[in-house]
Coordinates of C-alpha atoms in Angstrom, one line a residue:
M1 CA 99.3 61.4 116.6
K2 CA 98.3 63.8 119.4
F3 CA 95.9 63.9 122.3
V4 CA 94.3 67.3 122.6
Y5 CA 92.3 67.8 125.6
Q6 CA 89.4 70.3 126.0
T7 CA 90.9 73.4 128.2
K8 CA 89.8 77.0 128.5
V9 CA 92.4 79.1 126.6
A10 CA 93.3 82.7 127.1
G11 CA 96.4 85.0 126.9
M12 CA 98.6 86.6 124.3
L13 CA 99.4 84.5 121.3
E14 CA 102.5 85.7 119.3
P15 CA 102.5 84.3 115.6
P16 CA 106.2 83.6 114.4
A17 CA 107.5 86.8 112.5
R18 CA 108.2 86.8 108.7
D19 CA 111.6 88.4 109.5
T20 CA 112.9 87.4 105.8
Y21 CA 110.0 90.1 104.6
R22 CA 111.5 92.7 106.7
S23 CA 115.1 91.9 106.0
A24 CA 114.4 92.3 102.1
A25 CA 112.4 95.4 102.8
M26 CA 115.4 96.7 104.6
K27 CA 117.7 96.1 101.7
L28 CA 115.2 97.6 99.0
A29 CA 114.7 100.7 101.2
A30 CA 118.5 101.4 100.8
M31 CA 117.8 102.0 97.1
C32 CA 114.7 104.2 97.6
P33 CA 114.6 108.1 97.1
D34 CA 113.2 108.6 100.4
R35 CA 113.4 107.5 104.0
T36 CA 111.3 104.6 104.9
F37 CA 109.9 103.7 108.2
F38 CA 109.5 100.4 110.1
K39 CA 107.1 99.5 112.7
G40 CA 109.2 97.9 115.3
S41 CA 112.9 97.6 115.9
F42 CA 115.8 96.3 113.8
I43 CA 117.7 94.9 117.1
K44 CA 117.3 91.1 116.4
D45 CA 119.8 88.5 115.2
P46 CA 117.8 87.9 112.1
F47 CA 118.5 91.4 111.0
R48 CA 122.3 91.7 111.9
E49 CA 123.8 90.5 108.4
T50 CA 121.2 92.9 106.7
L51 CA 122.6 95.9 109.1
G52 CA 126.1 95.2 107.8
L53 CA 125.0 95.1 104.3
L54 CA 123.3 98.4 104.6
S55 CA 126.3 100.1 106.1
R56 CA 128.7 99.0 103.2
A57 CA 125.9 100.2 100.7
G58 CA 126.2 103.5 102.4
A59 CA 122.5 103.5 104.0
S60 CA 122.0 103.7 107.6
A61 CA 119.5 102.2 110.1
I62 CA 117.8 104.6 112.4
E63 CA 116.4 103.4 115.9
R64 CA 113.7 105.4 117.4
S65 CA 111.4 104.9 120.4
S66 CA 108.5 104.9 118.0
G67 CA 109.9 102.5 115.7
S68 CA 112.9 102.5 113.2
A69 CA 113.8 103.7 109.8
I70 CA 116.3 103.3 106.8
A71 CA 117.8 106.2 105.3
P72 CA 118.7 105.5 101.8
A73 CA 122.2 105.7 100.1
K74 CA 122.9 108.4 97.9
N75 CA 123.7 106.4 94.6
P76 CA 121.3 103.4 94.3
E77 CA 123.4 101.8 91.6
A78 CA 126.4 101.6 94.0
A79 CA 124.0 100.4 96.8
Y80 CA 122.7 97.6 94.7
A81 CA 126.2 96.4 94.0
A82 CA 127.1 96.4 97.8
L83 CA 123.8 94.9 98.9
F84 CA 123.8 92.2 96.5
A85 CA 127.4 91.3 95.8
K86 CA 127.3 87.7 96.5
E87 CA 124.2 87.4 94.6
I88 CA 125.7 89.2 91.6
E89 CA 128.7 86.7 91.7
R90 CA 126.2 84.2 91.3
F91 CA 124.4 85.4 88.4
P92 CA 126.7 83.1 85.7
L93 CA 125.5 80.2 87.6
I94 CA 122.0 80.7 87.7
V95 CA 121.0 81.7 84.1
S96 CA 119.7 78.7 82.7
E97 CA 121.1 77.3 79.4
K98 CA 117.6 77.5 78.3
N99 CA 118.1 81.3 77.5
F100 CA 120.4 80.2 74.5
T101 CA 118.0 78.2 72.8
K102 CA 116.0 79.5 69.8
E103 CA 112.6 79.1 71.5
A104 CA 114.1 81.2 74.1
E105 CA 115.3 83.8 71.7
D106 CA 111.8 83.8 69.8
R107 CA 110.2 84.9 73.2
Q108 CA 112.1 88.0 73.4
G109 CA 110.4 91.4 72.6
G110 CA 112.8 92.8 69.9
F111 CA 116.3 92.7 71.5
D112 CA 118.1 91.5 68.7
E113 CA 119.8 94.6 68.0
D114 CA 120.5 95.1 71.7
P115 CA 124.2 94.9 72.2
F116 CA 123.9 92.0 74.9
S117 CA 121.3 90.0 72.5
V118 CA 122.3 86.2 72.2
R119 CA 122.8 86.2 68.7
K120 CA 125.5 89.0 68.8
L121 CA 127.2 87.6 71.7
I122 CA 127.4 84.3 70.0
R123 CA 128.7 86.1 66.6
E124 CA 131.3 88.3 68.5
A125 CA 132.6 85.4 70.6
T126 CA 133.0 83.2 67.6
E127 CA 135.0 86.0 65.7
E128 CA 137.1 86.5 68.6
E129 CA 137.7 82.8 69.2
E130 CA 139.0 82.2 65.6
I131 CA 141.2 85.5 66.0
S132 CA 142.7 84.0 69.2
L133 CA 143.0 80.6 67.8
K134 CA 144.9 82.0 64.5
Q135 CA 147.1 84.4 66.5
A136 CA 148.1 81.4 69.2
D137 CA 148.7 78.7 66.4
S138 CA 150.2 80.6 63.8
G139 CA 148.9 78.1 61.3
E140 CA 150.1 75.4 63.1
N141 CA 148.6 72.4 65.0
E142 CA 145.5 72.5 62.4
E143 CA 145.0 68.6 62.6
S144 CA 144.8 68.8 66.6
D145 CA 142.3 71.6 66.3
D146 CA 140.1 69.6 63.8
A147 CA 140.5 66.6 66.1
E148 CA 139.2 68.5 69.1
A149 CA 136.4 70.2 67.2
A150 CA 135.5 66.7 65.9
E151 CA 135.2 65.5 69.7
M152 CA 133.1 68.6 70.8
P153 CA 129.6 67.6 71.7
E154 CA 126.7 69.3 69.9
N155 CA 125.7 71.5 72.7
A156 CA 129.4 72.5 73.5
E157 CA 128.3 75.9 71.8
I158 CA 125.5 76.7 74.3
S159 CA 127.8 75.9 77.2
E160 CA 130.6 78.0 75.6
N161 CA 128.2 80.7 75.0
K162 CA 126.9 80.9 78.6
A163 CA 130.0 82.3 79.8
L164 CA 130.1 84.9 77.4
F165 CA 128.0 87.4 79.7
D166 CA 130.5 86.8 82.6
R167 CA 132.1 90.2 82.0
N168 CA 128.6 91.8 82.6
P169 CA 126.1 89.4 83.7
S170 CA 123.7 92.0 85.0
D171 CA 123.6 93.7 81.8
Y172 CA 122.7 90.4 80.2
I173 CA 120.1 89.9 82.6
C174 CA 118.4 93.2 81.7
S175 CA 118.4 92.6 78.1
R176 CA 115.9 89.7 78.5
D177 CA 112.4 90.3 78.6
V178 CA 111.9 86.6 79.1
L179 CA 114.7 85.3 81.6
Y180 CA 114.9 81.5 82.6
L181 CA 116.7 80.8 85.9
G182 CA 118.3 77.3 86.4
S183 CA 118.0 74.9 89.3
E184 CA 120.9 76.6 91.2
T185 CA 118.6 79.6 91.8
C186 CA 117.8 80.2 95.5
E187 CA 115.4 82.6 96.6
D188 CA 118.1 85.5 97.6
D189 CA 119.1 85.2 93.8
V190 CA 115.5 85.9 92.6
L191 CA 115.4 88.8 94.9
A192 CA 118.6 90.4 93.5
V193 CA 117.2 89.8 89.8
I194 CA 113.9 91.6 91.0
A195 CA 115.9 94.6 92.4
L196 CA 118.0 94.7 89.2
D197 CA 114.7 94.9 87.1
I198 CA 113.2 97.6 89.2
L199 CA 116.4 99.5 89.4
K200 CA 117.1 99.5 85.8
K201 CA 113.1 100.1 85.2
H202 CA 113.0 97.0 83.1
S203 CA 110.1 94.9 82.7
Q204 CA 110.6 91.0 82.8
K205 CA 109.2 87.5 83.2
I206 CA 111.5 85.5 85.2
Y207 CA 110.6 81.6 84.8
L208 CA 112.1 79.2 87.5
E209 CA 112.9 75.9 86.3
L210 CA 112.4 74.4 89.7
P211 CA 110.0 75.8 92.2
P212 CA 111.7 77.5 94.9
E213 CA 112.8 75.5 98.1
R214 CA 111.5 78.1 100.3
T215 CA 108.3 79.3 99.0
E216 CA 107.3 81.3 101.6
T217 CA 110.4 83.4 101.7
L218 CA 110.1 84.1 97.8
I219 CA 106.5 85.4 98.8
D220 CA 108.1 87.4 101.7
Y221 CA 110.5 88.8 99.0
I222 CA 108.1 89.7 96.4
E223 CA 105.7 91.4 99.1
A224 CA 108.7 93.6 100.3
A225 CA 109.2 94.9 96.7
N226 CA 105.5 95.6 96.3
S227 CA 105.4 97.3 99.9
L228 CA 108.1 99.9 98.7
G229 CA 106.4 100.8 95.1
G230 CA 107.6 97.9 93.0
E231 CA 104.7 95.7 91.2
V232 CA 106.0 92.2 91.2
S233 CA 103.4 89.0 91.2
V234 CA 104.2 85.5 90.7
D235 CA 101.8 82.6 89.5
D236 CA 101.3 78.8 90.4
S237 CA 104.0 77.7 88.2
F238 CA 106.4 80.3 89.5
M239 CA 106.8 82.7 86.6
I240 CA 107.5 85.9 88.1
K241 CA 106.4 89.5 86.6
V242 CA 108.3 92.6 87.1
N243 CA 106.7 96.0 86.1
G244 CA 109.9 98.0 85.2
E245 CA 107.5 101.1 85.2
K246 CA 106.9 100.9 88.9
S247 CA 109.9 102.2 90.9
L248 CA 110.7 101.9 94.2
T249 CA 109.4 105.0 96.1
G250 CA 110.3 104.9 99.8
G251 CA 108.6 107.0 102.4
S252 CA 106.3 103.7 102.9
N253 CA 105.3 102.4 106.5
I254 CA 106.5 99.0 106.8
L255 CA 104.4 96.8 109.3
P256 CA 105.8 93.5 110.7
G257 CA 104.4 90.5 109.0
V258 CA 103.6 87.5 110.9
D259 CA 102.6 83.9 110.0
W260 CA 99.0 84.1 109.6
N261 CA 98.8 80.3 109.7
V262 CA 99.0 80.8 113.3
A263 CA 97.3 84.1 113.6
V264 CA 94.0 82.9 112.0
P265 CA 93.4 80.1 114.5
G266 CA 94.5 82.5 117.4
L267 CA 91.6 84.8 116.3
C268 CA 89.4 82.0 115.7
C269 CA 89.8 81.5 119.4
S270 CA 88.4 84.8 120.3
A271 CA 85.6 84.3 117.7
I272 CA 84.2 81.5 119.5
G273 CA 84.5 83.3 122.9
F274 CA 87.7 82.6 124.5
D275 CA 90.0 85.5 125.7
V276 CA 93.0 85.2 123.5
V277 CA 94.7 88.2 122.0
V278 CA 96.8 87.7 118.8
K279 CA 100.1 89.9 118.8
N280 CA 101.2 91.7 115.6
T281 CA 98.6 90.8 113.2
F282 CA 98.4 94.2 111.6
A283 CA 95.3 93.9 109.4
E284 CA 96.8 96.5 106.8
S285 CA 99.9 94.1 106.5
P286 CA 100.3 92.3 103.1
F287 CA 100.1 89.0 104.6
A288 CA 97.0 89.5 106.6
R289 CA 93.9 87.8 105.4
K290 CA 91.8 90.7 105.6
N291 CA 89.2 90.1 102.8
E292 CA 89.0 86.4 102.9
F293 CA 88.9 86.0 106.8
I294 CA 88.4 89.1 109.0
D295 CA 85.7 90.6 106.8
M296 CA 84.0 87.4 106.3
L297 CA 83.9 87.1 110.4
T298 CA 82.6 90.7 110.7
A299 CA 79.8 89.7 108.0
M300 CA 78.5 87.6 111.0
K301 CA 78.3 90.8 113.5
L302 CA 81.8 89.5 115.1
I303 CA 83.7 93.0 115.9
Y304 CA 87.4 93.0 114.9
I305 CA 89.4 95.0 117.4
E306 CA 93.3 96.0 116.9
D307 CA 95.1 98.3 118.8
E308 CA 98.2 100.6 117.4
D309 CA 100.8 97.7 118.2
G310 CA 98.7 95.4 115.8
N311 CA 97.3 93.1 118.9
A312 CA 94.0 91.8 117.9
F313 CA 91.1 89.8 118.8
F314 CA 87.1 89.6 117.8
K315 CA 84.5 90.4 120.3
N316 CA 80.9 90.0 120.5
A317 CA 81.2 86.1 120.2
A318 CA 78.1 85.4 122.1
N319 CA 76.0 87.4 119.6
K320 CA 77.7 86.4 116.2
V321 CA 74.9 85.4 113.8
P322 CA 74.8 82.9 110.6
T323 CA 75.0 84.4 107.1
R324 CA 75.8 83.5 103.6
F325 CA 79.3 83.0 102.2
D326 CA 80.7 82.7 98.9
A327 CA 82.9 79.7 99.3
R328 CA 85.1 81.0 96.6
A329 CA 85.8 84.5 98.1
C330 CA 86.9 82.6 101.6
G331 CA 90.0 81.5 99.7
A332 CA 92.6 79.4 102.1
S333 CA 90.4 80.4 105.2
L334 CA 87.4 78.8 104.2
P335 CA 87.8 75.8 106.7
Y336 CA 88.1 78.1 109.5
I337 CA 85.0 80.1 108.3
L338 CA 83.4 76.8 108.1
F339 CA 84.4 75.7 111.8
V340 CA 83.2 79.3 113.2
A341 CA 79.8 78.7 111.4
T342 CA 79.4 75.5 113.4
Q343 CA 79.4 77.9 116.5
T344 CA 76.4 79.8 115.7
D345 CA 72.7 79.3 116.8
G346 CA 71.2 79.1 113.5
V347 CA 72.0 77.8 109.7
T348 CA 74.6 79.1 107.8
E349 CA 74.9 78.8 103.8
F350 CA 78.0 78.2 101.7
Y351 CA 77.4 78.8 98.1
N352 CA 79.5 78.6 94.8
I353 CA 81.0 75.2 96.1
D354 CA 82.5 73.9 92.9
E355 CA 85.2 71.3 92.1
E356 CA 88.2 74.0 92.1
V357 CA 86.9 74.9 95.9
I358 CA 86.6 71.1 97.0
E359 CA 90.0 70.2 95.5
G360 CA 91.7 73.5 96.5
F361 CA 94.3 73.9 99.4
N362 CA 95.1 70.4 99.6
R363 CA 91.3 69.5 99.9
S364 CA 91.2 71.3 103.2
F365 CA 87.3 72.3 103.0
Y366 CA 86.5 68.6 101.9
Y367 CA 88.5 66.9 104.9
S368 CA 87.2 69.6 107.3
V369 CA 83.4 68.7 106.4
V370 CA 84.5 65.0 106.8
E371 CA 85.8 65.4 110.1
L372 CA 83.3 67.9 111.5
K373 CA 80.5 65.4 110.6
K374 CA 82.2 62.8 112.8
L375 CA 82.0 65.3 115.7
G376 CA 78.2 65.6 114.9
V377 CA 77.8 68.6 112.9
E378 CA 74.8 68.4 110.3
F379 CA 75.5 69.6 106.7
T380 CA 72.5 69.5 104.3
S381 CA 72.1 70.8 100.5
R382 CA 69.1 71.9 98.6
C383 CA 70.9 72.1 95.3
K384 CA 74.3 71.6 93.5
G385 CA 77.1 74.1 94.8
S386 CA 75.3 74.9 97.9
M387 CA 75.5 73.6 101.7
F388 CA 74.1 74.6 104.8
V389 CA 75.7 74.1 108.0
I390 CA 73.5 73.5 111.3
G391 CA 75.0 75.3 114.2
R392 CA 75.4 73.3 117.4
N393 CA 78.0 75.2 119.6
T394 CA 78.9 72.0 121.6
F395 CA 80.8 68.4 120.5
E396 CA 80.6 65.4 122.3
G397 CA 84.2 64.8 121.4
G398 CA 86.1 61.6 122.5
I399 CA 86.7 60.6 118.9
R400 CA 89.9 60.0 116.6
I401 CA 90.0 63.0 114.0
D402 CA 92.1 62.1 111.0
C403 CA 93.9 65.6 110.0
H404 CA 94.8 64.0 106.5
N405 CA 98.6 65.6 106.8
N406 CA 96.7 68.9 106.4
Y407 CA 97.8 72.0 108.3
D408 CA 94.3 73.4 108.0
V409 CA 92.5 70.5 109.3
T410 CA 94.7 70.2 112.0
A411 CA 94.1 73.5 113.2
V412 CA 90.2 73.1 112.9
A413 CA 90.4 69.9 114.7
V414 CA 92.3 71.6 117.7
L415 CA 89.4 74.5 117.5
S416 CA 86.8 71.9 117.4
T417 CA 88.4 70.2 120.5
L418 CA 88.2 73.3 122.4
C419 CA 84.6 73.3 121.9
S420 CA 84.3 69.5 122.9
K421 CA 83.2 68.0 126.1
K422 CA 86.0 65.3 126.0
A423 CA 89.5 64.9 124.6
N424 CA 90.3 63.8 121.0
V425 CA 93.0 62.1 119.3
L426 CA 94.5 63.8 116.4
E427 CA 95.9 61.5 113.8
N428 CA 98.1 62.3 110.7
C429 CA 98.8 65.8 112.3
D430 CA 102.5 66.1 111.9
V431 CA 102.4 68.4 109.2
A432 CA 101.6 71.2 111.9
D433 CA 105.2 70.6 113.0
W434 CA 106.3 71.3 109.4
V435 CA 104.4 74.2 108.5
C436 CA 105.0 76.0 112.0
P437 CA 107.6 74.2 114.0
D438 CA 106.2 76.3 117.1
F439 CA 102.7 75.5 116.8
W440 CA 102.3 73.2 119.7
R441 CA 104.5 75.2 121.8
L442 CA 102.6 78.3 121.0
Y443 CA 99.2 76.4 121.6
K444 CA 100.4 75.7 125.1
T445 CA 101.4 79.3 125.6
I446 CA 97.5 80.2 125.6
G447 CA 96.7 77.5 128.1
G448 CA 96.1 74.6 125.4
F449 CA 97.1 71.1 126.5
A450 CA 98.3 68.3 124.0
E451 CA 100.6 65.5 124.3

């Protein structure tokens, strides 16, 4: 529970940087054919280990006053081996037993004749094992062998065959067009597999048996590969697609990635008239919510301003106008667009409000409507799937707002309090500390007050 007070916020808000994105981009840049340029400096503690790996890989990091760059290694394959040595050692541990089932083999796209196909590995290993046993035993201890075979569990063949690719696990992984990764897999392992596929020009579907522990980190890694010319995507079930026809190109300009969970509420502050500037946003960053947020607010005649360093804000807050919004097109930003709509003189319409919109993003839109009603916002509807928001600018406040353990609802509640005459009590808002541990500290840096 938090007591949030009505204050006049202003100043520079600096969202947390997505350093994992830049670290991954630095590694992949070492495997590119051309130099890659980065906005900002590498002289940061999170990059120390990465810089050491780059040195061992034969690449070099270049610092300049205007930014930094990675000069790639001469031999991309040797660079890969150095950059991902730790992950390559783990390959035998992360490849799931499911790869050795008939179902998995049936899903392959014609690798039966490949020297690393499962059937051939099993056949060769069985033959080698029989020869070794004959040479070692010279016909003796047959009864003992029979006894051991009788005690062997049914799945022992799969377990033994899993170790068959230890001699060259990378080649085995690249022999599969469908690859299953087991519960031991971490995000760094996935990046190593993706980088290997791109290096070998191998298209692959990668299935994760368990969701990643750090989903945001996995997204950072995928975006790093895409920023450098690769084509990698992930769906909700964490099936990752790598297009082997897309190679790393280099020559890219890698922009800093920041946490837009913080950038969006910060930009909303300027959209409702506060003098708040958000640092390092870069609307062209792969993480920026340009289409679903920036473009939506500019449709209200707000003017998005961004300088060469990515410091951004909205102006023309006093003259923003209501408009019509496609709720589906707003995506994760819908609760924030809804809030800004309350701060206009007029009626804003949201259409295409279907079950997917209502249930999406942990019901953030639904809960935002519920809590804004408590503050006095009036919502009306004339037909199914459409909702009108009557702007009112100022709330009375002095109420208890249930954030429903939803980060976006919490952020909307904080923004709404800035527009209230009295302080509000936010309940069930601990999720903010989990999504962004620095949320409340950052809020205070621009003059916000919560206790």
